[in-house]
Coordinates of C-alpha atoms in Angstrom, one line a residue:
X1 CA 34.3 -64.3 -34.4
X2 CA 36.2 -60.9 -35.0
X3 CA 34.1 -60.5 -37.9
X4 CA 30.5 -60.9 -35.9
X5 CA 31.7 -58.3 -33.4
X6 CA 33.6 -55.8 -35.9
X7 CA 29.9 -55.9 -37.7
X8 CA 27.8 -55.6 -35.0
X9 CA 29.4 -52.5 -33.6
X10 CA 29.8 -50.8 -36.7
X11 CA 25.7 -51.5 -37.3
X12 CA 23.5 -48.2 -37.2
X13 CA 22.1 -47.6 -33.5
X14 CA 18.3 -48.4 -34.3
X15 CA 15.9 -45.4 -34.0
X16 CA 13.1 -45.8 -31.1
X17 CA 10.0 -45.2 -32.7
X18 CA 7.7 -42.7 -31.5
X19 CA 5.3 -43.4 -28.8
X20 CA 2.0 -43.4 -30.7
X21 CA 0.0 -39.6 -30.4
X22 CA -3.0 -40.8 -27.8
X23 CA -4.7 -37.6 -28.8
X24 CA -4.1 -38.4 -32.7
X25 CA -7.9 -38.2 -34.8
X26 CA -9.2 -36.2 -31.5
X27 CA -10.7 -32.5 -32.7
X28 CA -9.7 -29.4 -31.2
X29 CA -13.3 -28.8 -29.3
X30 CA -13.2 -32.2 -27.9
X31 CA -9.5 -32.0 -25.9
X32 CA -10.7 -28.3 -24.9
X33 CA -13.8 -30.8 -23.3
X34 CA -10.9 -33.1 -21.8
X35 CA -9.2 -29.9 -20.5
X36 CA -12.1 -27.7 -19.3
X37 CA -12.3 -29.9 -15.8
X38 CA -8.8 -28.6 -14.9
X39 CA -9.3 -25.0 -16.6
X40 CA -12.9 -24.4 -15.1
X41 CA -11.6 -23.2 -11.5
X42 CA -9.0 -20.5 -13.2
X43 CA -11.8 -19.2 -15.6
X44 CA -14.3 -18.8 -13.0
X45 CA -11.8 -17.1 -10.9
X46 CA -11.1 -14.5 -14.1
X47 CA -14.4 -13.9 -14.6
X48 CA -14.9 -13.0 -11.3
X49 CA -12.3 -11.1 -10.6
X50 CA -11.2 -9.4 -13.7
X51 CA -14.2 -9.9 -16.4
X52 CA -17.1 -8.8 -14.3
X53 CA -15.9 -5.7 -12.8
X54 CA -14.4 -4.6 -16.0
X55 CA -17.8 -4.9 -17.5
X56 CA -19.8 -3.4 -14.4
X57 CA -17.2 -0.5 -14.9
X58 CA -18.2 0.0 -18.6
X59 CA -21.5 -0.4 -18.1
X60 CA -22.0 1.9 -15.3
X61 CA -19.7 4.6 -17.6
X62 CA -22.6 4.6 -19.7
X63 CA -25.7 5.2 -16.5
X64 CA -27.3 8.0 -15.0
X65 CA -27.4 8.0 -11.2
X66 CA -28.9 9.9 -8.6
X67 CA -27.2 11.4 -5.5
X68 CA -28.1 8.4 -3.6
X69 CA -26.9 5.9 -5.8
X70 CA -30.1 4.5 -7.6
X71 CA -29.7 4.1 -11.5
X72 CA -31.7 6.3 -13.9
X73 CA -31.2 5.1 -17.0
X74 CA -29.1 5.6 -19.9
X75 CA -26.6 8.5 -19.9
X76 CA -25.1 8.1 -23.4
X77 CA -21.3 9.9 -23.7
X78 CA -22.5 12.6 -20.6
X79 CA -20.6 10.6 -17.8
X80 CA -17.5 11.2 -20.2
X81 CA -18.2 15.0 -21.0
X82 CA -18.3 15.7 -17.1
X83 CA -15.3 13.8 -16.4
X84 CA -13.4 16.0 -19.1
X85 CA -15.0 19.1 -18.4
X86 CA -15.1 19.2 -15.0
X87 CA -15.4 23.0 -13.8
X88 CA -12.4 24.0 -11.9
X89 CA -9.7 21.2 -13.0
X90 CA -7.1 21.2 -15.1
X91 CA -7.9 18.0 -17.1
X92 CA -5.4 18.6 -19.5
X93 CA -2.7 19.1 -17.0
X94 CA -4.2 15.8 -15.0
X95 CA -3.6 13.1 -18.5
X96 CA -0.2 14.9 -18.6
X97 CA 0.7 14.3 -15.4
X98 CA -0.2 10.7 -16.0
X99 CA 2.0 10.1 -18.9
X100 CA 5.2 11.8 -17.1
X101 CA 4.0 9.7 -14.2
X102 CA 3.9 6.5 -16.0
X103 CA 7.1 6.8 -18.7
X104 CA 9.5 8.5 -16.3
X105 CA 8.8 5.7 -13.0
X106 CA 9.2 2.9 -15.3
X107 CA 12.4 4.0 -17.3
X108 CA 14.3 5.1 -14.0
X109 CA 12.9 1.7 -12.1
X110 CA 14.0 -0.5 -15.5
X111 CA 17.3 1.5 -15.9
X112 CA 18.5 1.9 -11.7
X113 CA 17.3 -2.0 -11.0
X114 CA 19.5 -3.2 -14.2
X115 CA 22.4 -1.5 -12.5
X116 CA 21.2 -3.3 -9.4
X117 CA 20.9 -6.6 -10.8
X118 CA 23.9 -6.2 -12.4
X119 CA 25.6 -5.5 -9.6
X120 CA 23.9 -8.4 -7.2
X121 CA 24.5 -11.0 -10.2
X122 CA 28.5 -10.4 -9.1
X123 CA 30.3 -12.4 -6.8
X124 CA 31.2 -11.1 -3.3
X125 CA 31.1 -11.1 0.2
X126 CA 27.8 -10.4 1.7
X127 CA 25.9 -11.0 -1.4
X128 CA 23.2 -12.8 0.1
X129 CA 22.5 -9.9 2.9
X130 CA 22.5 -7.1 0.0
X131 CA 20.0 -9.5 -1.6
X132 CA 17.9 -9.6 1.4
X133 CA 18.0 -5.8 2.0
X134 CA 16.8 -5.4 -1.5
X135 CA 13.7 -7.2 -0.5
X136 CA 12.7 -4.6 2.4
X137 CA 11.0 -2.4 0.4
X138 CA 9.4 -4.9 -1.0
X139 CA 8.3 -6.4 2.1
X140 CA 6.6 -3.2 3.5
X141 CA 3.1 -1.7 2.3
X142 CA 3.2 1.2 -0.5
X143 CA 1.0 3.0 2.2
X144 CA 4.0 2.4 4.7
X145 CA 6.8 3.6 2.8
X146 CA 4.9 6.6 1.4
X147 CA 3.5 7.6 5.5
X148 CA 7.7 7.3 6.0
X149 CA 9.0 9.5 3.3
X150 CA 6.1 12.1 4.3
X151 CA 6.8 12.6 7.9
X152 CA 10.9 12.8 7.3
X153 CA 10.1 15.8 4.5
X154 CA 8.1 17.3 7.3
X155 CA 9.1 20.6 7.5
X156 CA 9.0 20.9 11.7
X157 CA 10.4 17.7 12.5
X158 CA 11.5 15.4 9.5
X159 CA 14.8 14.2 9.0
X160 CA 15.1 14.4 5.4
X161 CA 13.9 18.2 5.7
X162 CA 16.5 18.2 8.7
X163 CA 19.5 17.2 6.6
X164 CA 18.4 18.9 3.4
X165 CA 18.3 22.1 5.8
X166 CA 21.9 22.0 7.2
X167 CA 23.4 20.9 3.8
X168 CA 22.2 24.4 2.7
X169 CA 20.1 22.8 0.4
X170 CA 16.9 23.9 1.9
X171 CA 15.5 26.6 3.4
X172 CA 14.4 26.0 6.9
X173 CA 10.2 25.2 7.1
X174 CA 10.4 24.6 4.0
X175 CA 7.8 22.0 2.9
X176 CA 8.2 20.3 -0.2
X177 CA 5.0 17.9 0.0
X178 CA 2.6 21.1 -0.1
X179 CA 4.8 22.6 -3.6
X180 CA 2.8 20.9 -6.8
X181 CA 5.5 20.1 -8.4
X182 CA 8.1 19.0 -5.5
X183 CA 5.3 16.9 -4.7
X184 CA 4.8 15.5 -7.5
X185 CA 8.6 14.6 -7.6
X186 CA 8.8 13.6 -4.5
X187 CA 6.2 11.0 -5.3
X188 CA 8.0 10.1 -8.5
X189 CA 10.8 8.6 -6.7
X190 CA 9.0 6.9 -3.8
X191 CA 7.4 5.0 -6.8
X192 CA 11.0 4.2 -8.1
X193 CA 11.5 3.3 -5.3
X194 CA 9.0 0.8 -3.9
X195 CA 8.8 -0.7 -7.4
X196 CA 13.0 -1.6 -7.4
X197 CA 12.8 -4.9 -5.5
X198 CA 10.2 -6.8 -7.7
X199 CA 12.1 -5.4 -11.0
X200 CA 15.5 -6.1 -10.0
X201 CA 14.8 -9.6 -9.1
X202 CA 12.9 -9.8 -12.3
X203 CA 16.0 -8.8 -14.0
X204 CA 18.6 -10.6 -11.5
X205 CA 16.7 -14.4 -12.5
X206 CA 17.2 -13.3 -16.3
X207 CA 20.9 -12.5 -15.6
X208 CA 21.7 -16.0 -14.1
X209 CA 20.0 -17.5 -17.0
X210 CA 23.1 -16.0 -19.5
X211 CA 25.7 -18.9 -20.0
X212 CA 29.1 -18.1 -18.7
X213 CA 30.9 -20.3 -21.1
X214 CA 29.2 -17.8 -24.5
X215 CA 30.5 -15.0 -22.6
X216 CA 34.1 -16.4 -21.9
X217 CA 34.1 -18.0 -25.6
X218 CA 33.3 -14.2 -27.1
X219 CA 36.0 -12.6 -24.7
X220 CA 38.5 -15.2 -25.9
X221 CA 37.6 -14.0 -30.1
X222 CA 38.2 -10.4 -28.5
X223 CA 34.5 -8.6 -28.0
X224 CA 34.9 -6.2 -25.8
X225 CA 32.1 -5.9 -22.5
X226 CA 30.6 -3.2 -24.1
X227 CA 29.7 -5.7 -27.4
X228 CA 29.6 -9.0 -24.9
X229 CA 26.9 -7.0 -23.0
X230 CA 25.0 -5.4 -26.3
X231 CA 24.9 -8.6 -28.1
X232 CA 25.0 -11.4 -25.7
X233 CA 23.5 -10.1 -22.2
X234 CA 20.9 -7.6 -23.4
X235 CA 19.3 -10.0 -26.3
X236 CA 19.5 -13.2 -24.0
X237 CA 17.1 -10.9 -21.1
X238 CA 14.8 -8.7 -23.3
X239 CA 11.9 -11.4 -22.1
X240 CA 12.7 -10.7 -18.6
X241 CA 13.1 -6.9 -19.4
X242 CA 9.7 -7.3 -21.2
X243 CA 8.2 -8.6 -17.9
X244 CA 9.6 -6.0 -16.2
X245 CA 8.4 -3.6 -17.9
X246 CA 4.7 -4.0 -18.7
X247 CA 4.5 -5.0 -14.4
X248 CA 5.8 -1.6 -13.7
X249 CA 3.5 -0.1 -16.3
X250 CA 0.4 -1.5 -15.0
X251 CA 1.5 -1.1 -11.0
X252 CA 2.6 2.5 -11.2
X253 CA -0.5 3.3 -13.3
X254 CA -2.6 2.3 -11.1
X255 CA -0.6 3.2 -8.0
X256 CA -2.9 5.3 -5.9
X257 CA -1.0 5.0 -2.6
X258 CA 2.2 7.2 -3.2
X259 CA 0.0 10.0 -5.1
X260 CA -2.5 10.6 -2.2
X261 CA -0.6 10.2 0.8
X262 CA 2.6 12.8 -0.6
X263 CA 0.3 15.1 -2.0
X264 CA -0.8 17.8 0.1
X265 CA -0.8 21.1 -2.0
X266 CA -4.1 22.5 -0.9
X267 CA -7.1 23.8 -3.4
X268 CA -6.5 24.0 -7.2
X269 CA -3.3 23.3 -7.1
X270 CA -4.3 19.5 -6.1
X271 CA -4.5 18.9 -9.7
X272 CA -1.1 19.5 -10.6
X273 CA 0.0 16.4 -8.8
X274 CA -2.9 14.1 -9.6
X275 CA -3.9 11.5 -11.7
X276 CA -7.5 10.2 -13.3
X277 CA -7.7 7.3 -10.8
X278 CA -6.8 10.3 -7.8
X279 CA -8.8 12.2 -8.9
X280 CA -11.8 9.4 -9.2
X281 CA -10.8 8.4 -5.1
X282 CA -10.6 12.2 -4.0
X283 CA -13.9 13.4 -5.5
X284 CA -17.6 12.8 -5.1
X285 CA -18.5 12.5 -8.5
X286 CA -21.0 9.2 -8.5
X287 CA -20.6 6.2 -9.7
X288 CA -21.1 7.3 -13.3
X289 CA -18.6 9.5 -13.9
X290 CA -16.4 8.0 -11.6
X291 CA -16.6 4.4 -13.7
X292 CA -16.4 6.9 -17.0
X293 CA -12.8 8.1 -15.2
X294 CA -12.0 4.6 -14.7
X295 CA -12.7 3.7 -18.3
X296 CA -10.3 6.7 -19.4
X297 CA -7.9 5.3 -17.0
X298 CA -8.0 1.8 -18.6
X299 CA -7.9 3.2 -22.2
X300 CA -4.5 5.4 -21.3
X301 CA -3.3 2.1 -19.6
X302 CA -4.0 0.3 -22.6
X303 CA -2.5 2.8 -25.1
X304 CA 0.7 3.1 -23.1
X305 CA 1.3 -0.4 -23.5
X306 CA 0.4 -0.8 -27.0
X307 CA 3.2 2.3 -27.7
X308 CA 5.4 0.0 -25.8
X309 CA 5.2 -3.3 -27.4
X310 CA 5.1 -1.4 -30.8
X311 CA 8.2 0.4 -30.2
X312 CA 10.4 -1.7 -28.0
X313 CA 8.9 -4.8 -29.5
X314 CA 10.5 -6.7 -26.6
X315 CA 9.2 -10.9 -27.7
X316 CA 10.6 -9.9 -31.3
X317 CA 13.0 -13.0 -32.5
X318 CA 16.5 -12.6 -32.8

């Protein structure tokens, strides 16, 4: 009797076998067919959306139009000559501004809300009203927060301009919205900071996904935080950083909001302050050159990100 049971405990566990592959024998073409049902709702509402204005926009880069609006034809590269040459702005000085706009907004907002979510991923008292507070920003329009900032930098009655004035800092009617390039400044951290909440809870949700116990086990064989951080932290949220990231790029690129409400410098010096899609919304320029602009615009986007994910190279295997 001992020597049933000894045996038929020591026996190998036997393996399940697999459940049999119902899709086994089927070709690729025909389970896209089984599949299409359930993905026909979200392509239609892409090619709605996204695929038919992009092409409208290319297409129309590439018409004539008169004053009133009525196509006249084929305009070859013209639309993109005008756009680039217009007389009296500093197009050069316009794609600049873009790339400051773009690289310097998304670095401070990457680099401020990873202090943030460092910070909020701690425990202590109050965490969950700090949390909430973060959201505020988030919560109110881009038009909002920008009309805000630009009435407390008025020069007559704002309160930033109020407090700036009796620190010494500056000089009274003073107004930094109608300088180009306090402006232009100005705007750069609005954009910081109406794009924090959505980053730092991008970066907060990858935090909480690093195991404590890898940490305390690297600790106990002596890294230091400085390494723990480097070669734990950072490599376990570089997909959450990568998120992060290309968001902000395509957000603040096309952020038109922050740009056109702070900027008030009158006359040429408008376009030290503005962008291609600004400048697109703030002239009359028909909606040939204006879709040429926007085609520009796309391309820049486009590029920036490409330099990104070549550089950074952020869903690279560790």
């Amino acid at each position: 009797m001992t020597s049933v049971t000894t045996e038929a405990t020591s026996s190998p566990p036997t393996e399940r076998a697999p459940a049999p592959d119902k899709n086994r024998g089927t070709s690729g073409f025909a389970r896209f067919g089984m599949a299409l049902p359930w993905l026909l709702p979200a392509i239609v509402l892409i090619a709605a959306v996204v695929l038919y204005p992009a092409v409208l926009m290319v297409y129309n880069a590439f018409r004539k139009f008169s004053k009133y609006g009525f196509e006249q034809g084929a305009a070859g590269w013209n639309n993109f000559e005008t756009a680039l040459t217009f007389p009296g702005v500093p197009v050069a000085r316009i794609m600049l501004n873009t790339v400051v706009w773009v690289v310097v907004v998304v670095i401070a907002t990457l680099l401020i809300s990873l202090g943030l979510a460092q910070f909020l991923n701690k425990t202590f008292p109050g965490r969950k009203i700090v949390r909430l507070a973060i959201v505020i920003p988030w919560a109110a329009s881009v038009v909002m927060t920008s009309s805000v900032f630009l009435n407390a930098l008025d020069p007559n009655y704002g309160l930033f301009s109020d407090i700036l004035h009796r620190l010494g800092l500056l000089d009274s009617g003073t107004a930094l919205t109608q300088d180009p390039t306090t402006a232009f400044w100005l705007a750069v951290v609005v954009a910081v900071f109406v794009s924090l909440p959505f980053t730092t809870y991008t970066l907060l949700a990858g935090l909480q996904a690093v195991p404590g116990d890898v940490l305390e086990a690297a600790h106990v064989d002596g890294a230091s935080a400085g390494q723990r951080y480097r070669q734990i932290v950072l490599p376990i949220i570089r997909p959450a950083i990568a998120v992060a990231a290309l968001v902000n790029i395509i957000n603040v690129f096309n952020s038109l909001p922050v740009l056109q409400i702070l900027n008030r410098t009158p006359g040429y010096n408008e376009g030290l302050t503005t962008t291609p899609l600004v400048f697109a919304y703030k002239s009359s320029l028909g909606p040939g050159v204006s879709s040429a602009l926007s085609v520009i615009n796309l391309l820049f986007c486009i590029v920036i990100i490409a330099i990104y994910l070549i550089t950074v190279r952020p869903t690279r295997e560790q």
